[in-house]
Coordinates of C-alpha atoms in Angstrom, one line a residue:
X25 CA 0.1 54.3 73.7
X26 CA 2.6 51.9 75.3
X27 CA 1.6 48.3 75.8
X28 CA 2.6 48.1 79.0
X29 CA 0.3 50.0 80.5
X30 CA -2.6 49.2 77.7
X31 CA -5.3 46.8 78.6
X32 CA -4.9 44.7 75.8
X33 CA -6.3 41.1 77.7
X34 CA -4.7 38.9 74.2
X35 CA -6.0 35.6 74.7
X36 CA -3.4 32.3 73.8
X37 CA -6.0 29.8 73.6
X38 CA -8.7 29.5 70.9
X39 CA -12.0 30.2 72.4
X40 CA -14.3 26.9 72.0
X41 CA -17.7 29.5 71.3
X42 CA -16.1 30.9 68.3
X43 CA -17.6 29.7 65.0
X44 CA -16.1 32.2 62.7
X45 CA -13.0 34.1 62.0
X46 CA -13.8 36.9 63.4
X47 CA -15.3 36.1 66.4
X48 CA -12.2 33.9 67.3
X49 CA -9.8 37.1 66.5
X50 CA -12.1 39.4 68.3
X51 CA -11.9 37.4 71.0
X52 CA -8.2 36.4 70.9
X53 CA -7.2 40.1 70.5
X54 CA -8.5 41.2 73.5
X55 CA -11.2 43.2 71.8
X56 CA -14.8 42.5 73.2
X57 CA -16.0 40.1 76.2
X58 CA -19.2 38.6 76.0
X59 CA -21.9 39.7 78.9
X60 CA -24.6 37.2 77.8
X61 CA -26.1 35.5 74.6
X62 CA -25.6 38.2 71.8
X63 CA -24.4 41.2 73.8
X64 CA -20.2 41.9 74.4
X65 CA -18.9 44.7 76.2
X66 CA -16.5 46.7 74.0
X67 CA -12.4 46.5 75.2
X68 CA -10.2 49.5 74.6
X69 CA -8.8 47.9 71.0
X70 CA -12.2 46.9 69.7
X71 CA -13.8 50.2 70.6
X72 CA -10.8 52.1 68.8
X73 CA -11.7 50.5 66.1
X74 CA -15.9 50.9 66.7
X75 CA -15.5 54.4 66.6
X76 CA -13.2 54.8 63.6
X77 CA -15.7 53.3 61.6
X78 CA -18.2 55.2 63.4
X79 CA -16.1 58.7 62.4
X80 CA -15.8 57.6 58.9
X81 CA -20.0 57.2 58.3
X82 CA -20.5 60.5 60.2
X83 CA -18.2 62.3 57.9
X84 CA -19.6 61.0 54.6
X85 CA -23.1 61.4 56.2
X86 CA -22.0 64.9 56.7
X87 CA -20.8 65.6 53.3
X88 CA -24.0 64.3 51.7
X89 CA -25.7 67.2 53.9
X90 CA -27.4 64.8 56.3
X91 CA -27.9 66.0 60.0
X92 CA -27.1 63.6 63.0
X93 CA -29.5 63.2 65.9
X94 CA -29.7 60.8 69.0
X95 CA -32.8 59.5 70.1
X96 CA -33.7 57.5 73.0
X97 CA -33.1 53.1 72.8
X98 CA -36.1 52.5 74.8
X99 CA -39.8 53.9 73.3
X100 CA -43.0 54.5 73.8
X101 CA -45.3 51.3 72.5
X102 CA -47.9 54.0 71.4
X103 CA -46.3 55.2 68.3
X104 CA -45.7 51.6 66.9
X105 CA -49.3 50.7 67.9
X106 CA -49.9 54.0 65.5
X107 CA -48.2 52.9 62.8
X108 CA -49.9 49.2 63.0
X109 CA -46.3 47.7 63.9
X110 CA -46.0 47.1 67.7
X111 CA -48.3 43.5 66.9
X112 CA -46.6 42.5 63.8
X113 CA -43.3 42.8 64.2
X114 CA -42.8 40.1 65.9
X115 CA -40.6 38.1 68.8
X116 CA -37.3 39.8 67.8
X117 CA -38.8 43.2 69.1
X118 CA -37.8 43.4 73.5
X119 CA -41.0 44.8 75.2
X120 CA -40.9 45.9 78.4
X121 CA -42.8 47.9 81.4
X122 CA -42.3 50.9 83.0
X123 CA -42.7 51.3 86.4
X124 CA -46.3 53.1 85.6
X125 CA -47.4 49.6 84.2
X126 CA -46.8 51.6 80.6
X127 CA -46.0 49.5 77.7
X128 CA -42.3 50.3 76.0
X129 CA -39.8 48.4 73.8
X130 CA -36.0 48.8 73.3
X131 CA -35.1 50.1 69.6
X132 CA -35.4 47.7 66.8
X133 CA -35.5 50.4 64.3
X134 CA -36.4 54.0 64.9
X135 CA -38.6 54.8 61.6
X136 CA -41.7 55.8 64.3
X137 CA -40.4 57.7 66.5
X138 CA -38.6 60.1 63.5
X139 CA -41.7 60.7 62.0
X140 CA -43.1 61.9 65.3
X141 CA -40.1 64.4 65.6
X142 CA -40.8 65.1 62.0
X143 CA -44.2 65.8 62.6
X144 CA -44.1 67.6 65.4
X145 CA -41.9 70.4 63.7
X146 CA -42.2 70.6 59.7
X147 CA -45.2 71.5 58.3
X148 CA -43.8 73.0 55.1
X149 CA -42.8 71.9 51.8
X150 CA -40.0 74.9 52.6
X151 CA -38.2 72.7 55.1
X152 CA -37.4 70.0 53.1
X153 CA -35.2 67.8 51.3
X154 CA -34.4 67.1 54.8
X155 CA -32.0 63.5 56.0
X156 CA -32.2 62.8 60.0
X157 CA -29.6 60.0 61.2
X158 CA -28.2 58.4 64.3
X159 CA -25.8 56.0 65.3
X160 CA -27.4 54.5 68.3
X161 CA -27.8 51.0 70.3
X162 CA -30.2 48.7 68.6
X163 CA -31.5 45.3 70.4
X164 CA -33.3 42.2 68.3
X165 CA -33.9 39.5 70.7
X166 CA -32.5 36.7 68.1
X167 CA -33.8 33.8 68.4
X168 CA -30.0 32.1 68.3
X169 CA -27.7 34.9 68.5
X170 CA -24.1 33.4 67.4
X171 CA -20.9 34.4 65.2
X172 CA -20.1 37.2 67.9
X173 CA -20.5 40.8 66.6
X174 CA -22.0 39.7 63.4
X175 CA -25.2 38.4 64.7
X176 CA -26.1 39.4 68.2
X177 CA -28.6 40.8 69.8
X178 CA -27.3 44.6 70.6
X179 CA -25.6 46.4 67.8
X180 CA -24.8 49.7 66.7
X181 CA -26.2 50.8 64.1
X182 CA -26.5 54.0 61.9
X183 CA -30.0 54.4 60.9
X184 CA -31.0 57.5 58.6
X185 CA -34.4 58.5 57.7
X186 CA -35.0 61.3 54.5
X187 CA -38.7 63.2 54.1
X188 CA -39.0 64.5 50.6
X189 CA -41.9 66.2 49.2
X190 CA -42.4 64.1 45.7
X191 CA -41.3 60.3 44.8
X192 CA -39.0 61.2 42.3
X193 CA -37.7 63.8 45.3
X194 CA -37.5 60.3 47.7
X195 CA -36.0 58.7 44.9
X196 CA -33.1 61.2 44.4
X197 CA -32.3 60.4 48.7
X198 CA -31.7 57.1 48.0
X199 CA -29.7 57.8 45.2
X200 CA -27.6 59.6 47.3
X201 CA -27.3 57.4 50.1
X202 CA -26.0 54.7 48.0
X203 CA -23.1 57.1 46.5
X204 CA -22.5 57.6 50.6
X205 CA -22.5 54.0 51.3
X206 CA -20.1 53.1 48.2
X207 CA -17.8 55.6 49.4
X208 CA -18.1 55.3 53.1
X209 CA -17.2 51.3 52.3
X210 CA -14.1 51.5 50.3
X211 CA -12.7 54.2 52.8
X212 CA -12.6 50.9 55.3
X213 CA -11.0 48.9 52.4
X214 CA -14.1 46.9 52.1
X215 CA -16.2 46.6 48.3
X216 CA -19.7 46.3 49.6
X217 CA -21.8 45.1 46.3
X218 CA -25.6 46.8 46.5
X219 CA -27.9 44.1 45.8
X220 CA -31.6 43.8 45.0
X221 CA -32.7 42.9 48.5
X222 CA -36.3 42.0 49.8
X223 CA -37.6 44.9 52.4
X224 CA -38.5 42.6 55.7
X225 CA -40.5 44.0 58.1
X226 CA -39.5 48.0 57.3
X227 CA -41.6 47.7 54.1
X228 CA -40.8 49.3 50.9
X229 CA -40.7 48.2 47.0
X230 CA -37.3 49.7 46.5
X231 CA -34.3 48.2 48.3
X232 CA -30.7 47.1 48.0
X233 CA -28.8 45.9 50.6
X234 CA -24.8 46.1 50.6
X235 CA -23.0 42.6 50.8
X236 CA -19.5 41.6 51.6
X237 CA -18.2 38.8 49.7
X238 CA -17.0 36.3 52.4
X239 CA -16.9 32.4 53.0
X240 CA -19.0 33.0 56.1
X241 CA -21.5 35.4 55.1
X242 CA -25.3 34.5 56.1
X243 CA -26.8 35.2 52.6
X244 CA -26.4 33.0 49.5
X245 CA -26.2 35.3 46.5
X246 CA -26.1 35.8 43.0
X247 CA -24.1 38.3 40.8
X248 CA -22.4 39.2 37.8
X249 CA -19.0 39.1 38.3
X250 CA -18.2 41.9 36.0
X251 CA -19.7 44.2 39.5
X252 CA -16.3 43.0 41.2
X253 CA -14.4 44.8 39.3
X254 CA -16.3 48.4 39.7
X255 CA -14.9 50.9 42.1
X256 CA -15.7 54.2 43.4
X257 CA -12.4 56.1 43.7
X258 CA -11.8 59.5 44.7
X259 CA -14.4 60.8 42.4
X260 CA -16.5 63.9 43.7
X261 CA -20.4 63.9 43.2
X262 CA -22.4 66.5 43.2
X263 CA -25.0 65.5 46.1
X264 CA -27.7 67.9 44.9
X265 CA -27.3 66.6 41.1
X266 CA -30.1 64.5 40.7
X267 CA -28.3 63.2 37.2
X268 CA -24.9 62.5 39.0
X269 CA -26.1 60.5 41.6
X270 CA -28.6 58.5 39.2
X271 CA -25.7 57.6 37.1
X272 CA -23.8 56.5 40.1
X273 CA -27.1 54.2 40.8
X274 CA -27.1 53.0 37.4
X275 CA -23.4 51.9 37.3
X276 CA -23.4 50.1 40.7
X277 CA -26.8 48.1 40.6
X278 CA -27.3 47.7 36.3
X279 CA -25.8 44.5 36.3
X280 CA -27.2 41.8 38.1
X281 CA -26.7 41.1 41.7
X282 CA -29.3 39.9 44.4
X283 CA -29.8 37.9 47.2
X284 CA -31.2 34.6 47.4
X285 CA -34.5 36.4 48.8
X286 CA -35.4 38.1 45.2
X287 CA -33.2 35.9 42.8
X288 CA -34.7 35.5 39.6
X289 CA -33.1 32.6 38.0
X290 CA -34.6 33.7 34.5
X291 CA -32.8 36.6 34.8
X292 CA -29.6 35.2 35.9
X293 CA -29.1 32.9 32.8
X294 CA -29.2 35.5 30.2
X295 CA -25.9 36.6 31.7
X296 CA -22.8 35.0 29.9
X297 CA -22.3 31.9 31.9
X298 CA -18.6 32.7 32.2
X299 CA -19.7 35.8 34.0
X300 CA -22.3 34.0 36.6
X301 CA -20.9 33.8 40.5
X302 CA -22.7 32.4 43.4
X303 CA -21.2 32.9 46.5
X304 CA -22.0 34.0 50.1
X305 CA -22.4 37.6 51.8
X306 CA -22.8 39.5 54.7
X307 CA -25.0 42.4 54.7
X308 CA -23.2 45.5 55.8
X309 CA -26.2 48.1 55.4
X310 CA -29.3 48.8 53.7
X311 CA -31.5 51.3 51.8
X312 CA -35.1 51.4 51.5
X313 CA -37.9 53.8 50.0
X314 CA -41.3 53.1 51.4
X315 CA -42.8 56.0 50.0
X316 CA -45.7 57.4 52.3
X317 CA -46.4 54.4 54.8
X318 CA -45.2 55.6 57.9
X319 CA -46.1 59.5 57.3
X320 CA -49.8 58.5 55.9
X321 CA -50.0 56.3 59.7
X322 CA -48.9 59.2 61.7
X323 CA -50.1 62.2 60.1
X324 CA -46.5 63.2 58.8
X325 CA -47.6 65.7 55.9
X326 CA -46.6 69.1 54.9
X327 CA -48.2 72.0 53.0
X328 CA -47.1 71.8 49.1
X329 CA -47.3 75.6 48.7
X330 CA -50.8 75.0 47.0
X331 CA -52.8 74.6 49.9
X332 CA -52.9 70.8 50.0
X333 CA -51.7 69.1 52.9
X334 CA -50.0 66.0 51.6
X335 CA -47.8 62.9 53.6
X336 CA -44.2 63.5 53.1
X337 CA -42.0 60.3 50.6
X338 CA -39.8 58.5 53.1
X339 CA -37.0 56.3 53.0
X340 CA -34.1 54.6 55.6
X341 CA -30.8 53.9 55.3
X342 CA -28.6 51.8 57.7
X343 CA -25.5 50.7 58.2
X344 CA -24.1 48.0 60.6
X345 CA -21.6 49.9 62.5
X346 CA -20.8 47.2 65.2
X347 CA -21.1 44.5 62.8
X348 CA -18.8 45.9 60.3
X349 CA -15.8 45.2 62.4
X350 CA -16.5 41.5 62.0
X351 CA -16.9 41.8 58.0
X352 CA -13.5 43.7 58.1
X353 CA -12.1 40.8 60.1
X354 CA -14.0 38.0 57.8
X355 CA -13.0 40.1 54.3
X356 CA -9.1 40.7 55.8
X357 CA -7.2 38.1 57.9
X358 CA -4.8 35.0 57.5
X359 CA -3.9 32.1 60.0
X360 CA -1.8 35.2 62.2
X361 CA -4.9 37.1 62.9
X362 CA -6.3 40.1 61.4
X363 CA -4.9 42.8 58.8
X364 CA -6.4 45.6 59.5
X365 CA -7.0 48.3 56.3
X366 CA -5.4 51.7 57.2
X367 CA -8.5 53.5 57.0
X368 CA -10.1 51.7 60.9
X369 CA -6.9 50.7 62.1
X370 CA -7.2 51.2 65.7
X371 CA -3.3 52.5 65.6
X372 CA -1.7 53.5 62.3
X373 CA 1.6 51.3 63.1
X374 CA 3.3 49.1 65.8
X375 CA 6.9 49.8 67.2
X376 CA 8.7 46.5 68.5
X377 CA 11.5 47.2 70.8
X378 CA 13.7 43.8 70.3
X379 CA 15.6 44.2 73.7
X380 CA 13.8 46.4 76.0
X381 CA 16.4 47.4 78.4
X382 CA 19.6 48.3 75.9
X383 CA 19.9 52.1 76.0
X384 CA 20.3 52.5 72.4
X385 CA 17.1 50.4 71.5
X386 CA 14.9 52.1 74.0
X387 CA 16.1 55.8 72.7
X388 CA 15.5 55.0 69.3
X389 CA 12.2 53.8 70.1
X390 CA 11.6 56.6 71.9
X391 CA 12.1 59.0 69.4
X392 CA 10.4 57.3 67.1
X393 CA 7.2 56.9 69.2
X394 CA 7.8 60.8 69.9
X395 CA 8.3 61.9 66.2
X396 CA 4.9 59.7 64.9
X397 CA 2.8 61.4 67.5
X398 CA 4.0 64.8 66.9
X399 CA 3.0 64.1 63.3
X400 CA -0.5 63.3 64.3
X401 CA 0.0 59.4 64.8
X402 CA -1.4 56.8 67.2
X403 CA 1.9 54.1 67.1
X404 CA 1.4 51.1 69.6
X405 CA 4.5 50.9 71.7
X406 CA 5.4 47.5 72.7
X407 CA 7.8 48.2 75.7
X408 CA 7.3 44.8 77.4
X409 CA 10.3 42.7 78.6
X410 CA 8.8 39.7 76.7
X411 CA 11.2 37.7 74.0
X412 CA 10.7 38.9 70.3
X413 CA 8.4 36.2 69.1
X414 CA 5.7 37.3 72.1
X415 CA 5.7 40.7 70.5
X416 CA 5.6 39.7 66.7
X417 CA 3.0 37.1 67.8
X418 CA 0.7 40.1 69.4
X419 CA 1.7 42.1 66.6
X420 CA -0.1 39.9 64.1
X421 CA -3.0 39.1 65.7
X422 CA -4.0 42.4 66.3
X423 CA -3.7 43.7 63.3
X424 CA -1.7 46.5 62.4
X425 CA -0.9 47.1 59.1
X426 CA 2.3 48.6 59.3
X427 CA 5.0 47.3 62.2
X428 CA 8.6 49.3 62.8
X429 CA 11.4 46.9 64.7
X430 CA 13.8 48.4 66.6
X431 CA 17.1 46.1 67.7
X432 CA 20.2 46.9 68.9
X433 CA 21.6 45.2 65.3
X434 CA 20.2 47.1 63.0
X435 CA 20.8 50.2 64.9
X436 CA 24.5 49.4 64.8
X437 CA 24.0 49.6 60.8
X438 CA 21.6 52.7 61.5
X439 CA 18.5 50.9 60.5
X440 CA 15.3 49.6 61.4
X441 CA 13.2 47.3 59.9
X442 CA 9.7 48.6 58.4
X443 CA 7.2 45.2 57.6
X444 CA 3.8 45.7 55.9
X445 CA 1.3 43.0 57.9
X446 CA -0.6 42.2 54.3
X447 CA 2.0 41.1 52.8
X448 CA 4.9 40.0 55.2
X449 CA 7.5 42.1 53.3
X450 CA 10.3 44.3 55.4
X451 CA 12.2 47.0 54.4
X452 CA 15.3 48.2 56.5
X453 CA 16.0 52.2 56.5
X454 CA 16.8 54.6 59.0
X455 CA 14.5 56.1 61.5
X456 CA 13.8 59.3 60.1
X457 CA 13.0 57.4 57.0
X458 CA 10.6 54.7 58.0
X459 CA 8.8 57.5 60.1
X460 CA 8.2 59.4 56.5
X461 CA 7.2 56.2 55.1
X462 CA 4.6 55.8 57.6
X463 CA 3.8 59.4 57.7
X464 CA 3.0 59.3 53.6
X465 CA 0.9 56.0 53.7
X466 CA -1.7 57.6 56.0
X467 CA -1.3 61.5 54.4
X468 CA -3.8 60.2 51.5
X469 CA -6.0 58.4 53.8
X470 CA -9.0 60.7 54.8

């Protein structure tokens, strides 16, 4: 893509709504535009970015052997008045009319109508483990929607629902949806710590949400800081090992860590004080088992191969996709703007021409632009005629973590410049070289 014919709308004031970090930078970068209170249309940069994260939870989803599905944002009131939730779940929940005078809400959650779909077409304990998810448009009517993205009232949001035949079956799901969620996390350069969370309105006894460690996070919470230094890797698990995925449970969630909601101060002093952190989080995603409470309201059961017909174990599993982008922004950013991790960049590297115009500067840039896409790269062009600190200036605040500048000086040496946006340092090699470079950073990236 070349900037001058991107809509990139990069904003040189600060906005006066913007309470956070990332809601200024979102904002500033051109990448959303608020419609009302709590609901932004999406701009070209911010929805690159919205659906790399989006790619990166289907394809862990997918290698966990969980099917996707879309289902409708607006339902029936029925099945929630089945389930006994329609009443109590309160003012956050948009009900609405159809024309026919019907009652009908827009998506909070989607745990009712699932078990409908489930019920309507499983009826065997032969059919299952089975995993449904979505990534779909959720609406909470917030009471004071504010800090942009991270608390508004339309989100997107995967939400995944497993029916298992046994507890200990239900239990093994959300064994594995944790491994997902660790995994899916670090491959957007975020460590998301699962902590012992309180269930809300979904219900369930067993529940750990995923917090990122940030100034601004909503949540006050408690941990061990010895969970800081625990990471994931490249390991490969075994999704249908029961064992493997426990252990990966046990590792992640044996020391303590928990929200203010369920923090048991008891508990939190036998740690060694040394070791004791309090800081704030934002919750990225969340895990539940509720065992039989939505299957036993809506006649979700199976036959158990002994002639019983028995409610299926349930569970859900989300992840805030929209709101991630603004815990990416709040976990990695300095007073430039934001530094985006190469795994959701929205493109893999900038090219700055320094004197748009001069033959051998725009050549050079050409064939670099040419020889990054041909390797499978998205570079961001900046062909303006605008004065170098312009570009460097857009170049920072949007983000990209790797920048190429091209000027007719260094070409007379046969260099460019190569500059890492985490750190600030540059490197000067020759084309063909800083294309490589670029070309290796990303090859491990998947």
């Amino acid at each position: 893509m070349r900037l001058s014919r991107y809509f990139l709308p990069v904003l040189k004031e600060t906005p006066r709504e913007a309470q956070i970090v990332s809601h200024r930078y979102m904002l500033q970068a051109g990448m959303i535009k608020q419609a009302s209170a709590g609901i932004y249309s999406w701009l070209p940069l911010g929805f690159k970015v919205l659906r790399k994260i989006e790619d990166i939870v289907h394809e862990e989803q997918a290698r966990a052997g969980h099917i996707a599905i879309q289902m409708p944002t607006i339902q029936s009131a029925d099945l929630w008045r089945e389930s006994g939730r329609y009443d109590a779940y309160g003012e956050e929940m948009l009900r609405i009319k159809d024309r026919g005078g019907r009652d009908m809400l827009f998506t909070p959650t989607a745990e009712e109508l699932v078990t409908d779909i489930f019920r309507a077409h499983v009826t065997s304990y032969k059919d299952l483990p089975l995993t449904l998810y979505q990534i779909q448009w959720k609406f909470r009517d917030e009471v004071r929607p504010r800090f942009g993205v991270m608390r508004g009232r339309e989100f997107y949001m995967k939400d995944g629902y497993n029916f298992d035949l046994t507890k200990e079956d239900a239990l093994h799901a959300y064994n594995r949806h944790l491994v997902t969620y660790l995994r899916t996390y670090e491959r957007m350069g975020l460590q998301a710590i699962p902590m012992r969370a309180d269930s809300g309105p979904i219900g369930g006894d067993d529940t750990h949400e995923f917090l990122v460690l940030a100034d601004t996070g909503e949540s006050e919470v408690f941990y061990d800081s010895e969970i800081t230094d625990l990471t994931f890797g490249n390991r490969e698990i075994d999704f249908d090992d029961p064992a493997a995925c426990q252990a990966v449970l046990e590792e992640f969630t044996s020391r303590y860590a928990r929200t203010d909601e369920t923090h048991d101060e008891a508990l939190f002093d036998q740690i060694p004080e040394e070791r004791r952190r309090s800081a704030r989080g934002i919750e990225v995603g969340q895990i539940f088992y509720f065992g039989t409470k939505y299957s036993d309201a809506l006649g979700a059961t199976v036959d158990d191969g002994k002639g019983n017909k028995v409610p299926v174990h349930m569970g859900s599993h989300g992840i805030g996709v929209s709101r991630l982008v603004g815990a990416i922004i709040e976990a990695s950013h300095d007073e430039k703007g934001i530094i985006w991790p190469e795994g959701v960049t929205p493109f893999h590297c900038g090219i700055v021409n320094l004197k748009t115009g001069d033959a051998e500067a725009d050549a050079a840039c050409e064939a670099l632009y040419a020889s990054l896409t041909a390797l499978g790269l998205e570079p961001l062009y900046d062909d303006r005629e605008e004065r170098a600190g312009a570009k460097f200036g857009t170049m920072d605040m949007i983000g990209l973590p790797w920048r190429i500048t091209v000027g007719p000086r260094g070409l007379k040496n046969g260099v460019v410049e190569v500059t890492s946006r985490r750190t600030g340092e540059s490197e000067e090699m020759p084309p063909e070289q800083a294309v490589a470079k670029i070309a290796a950073i990303y090859e491990g990236i998947a």
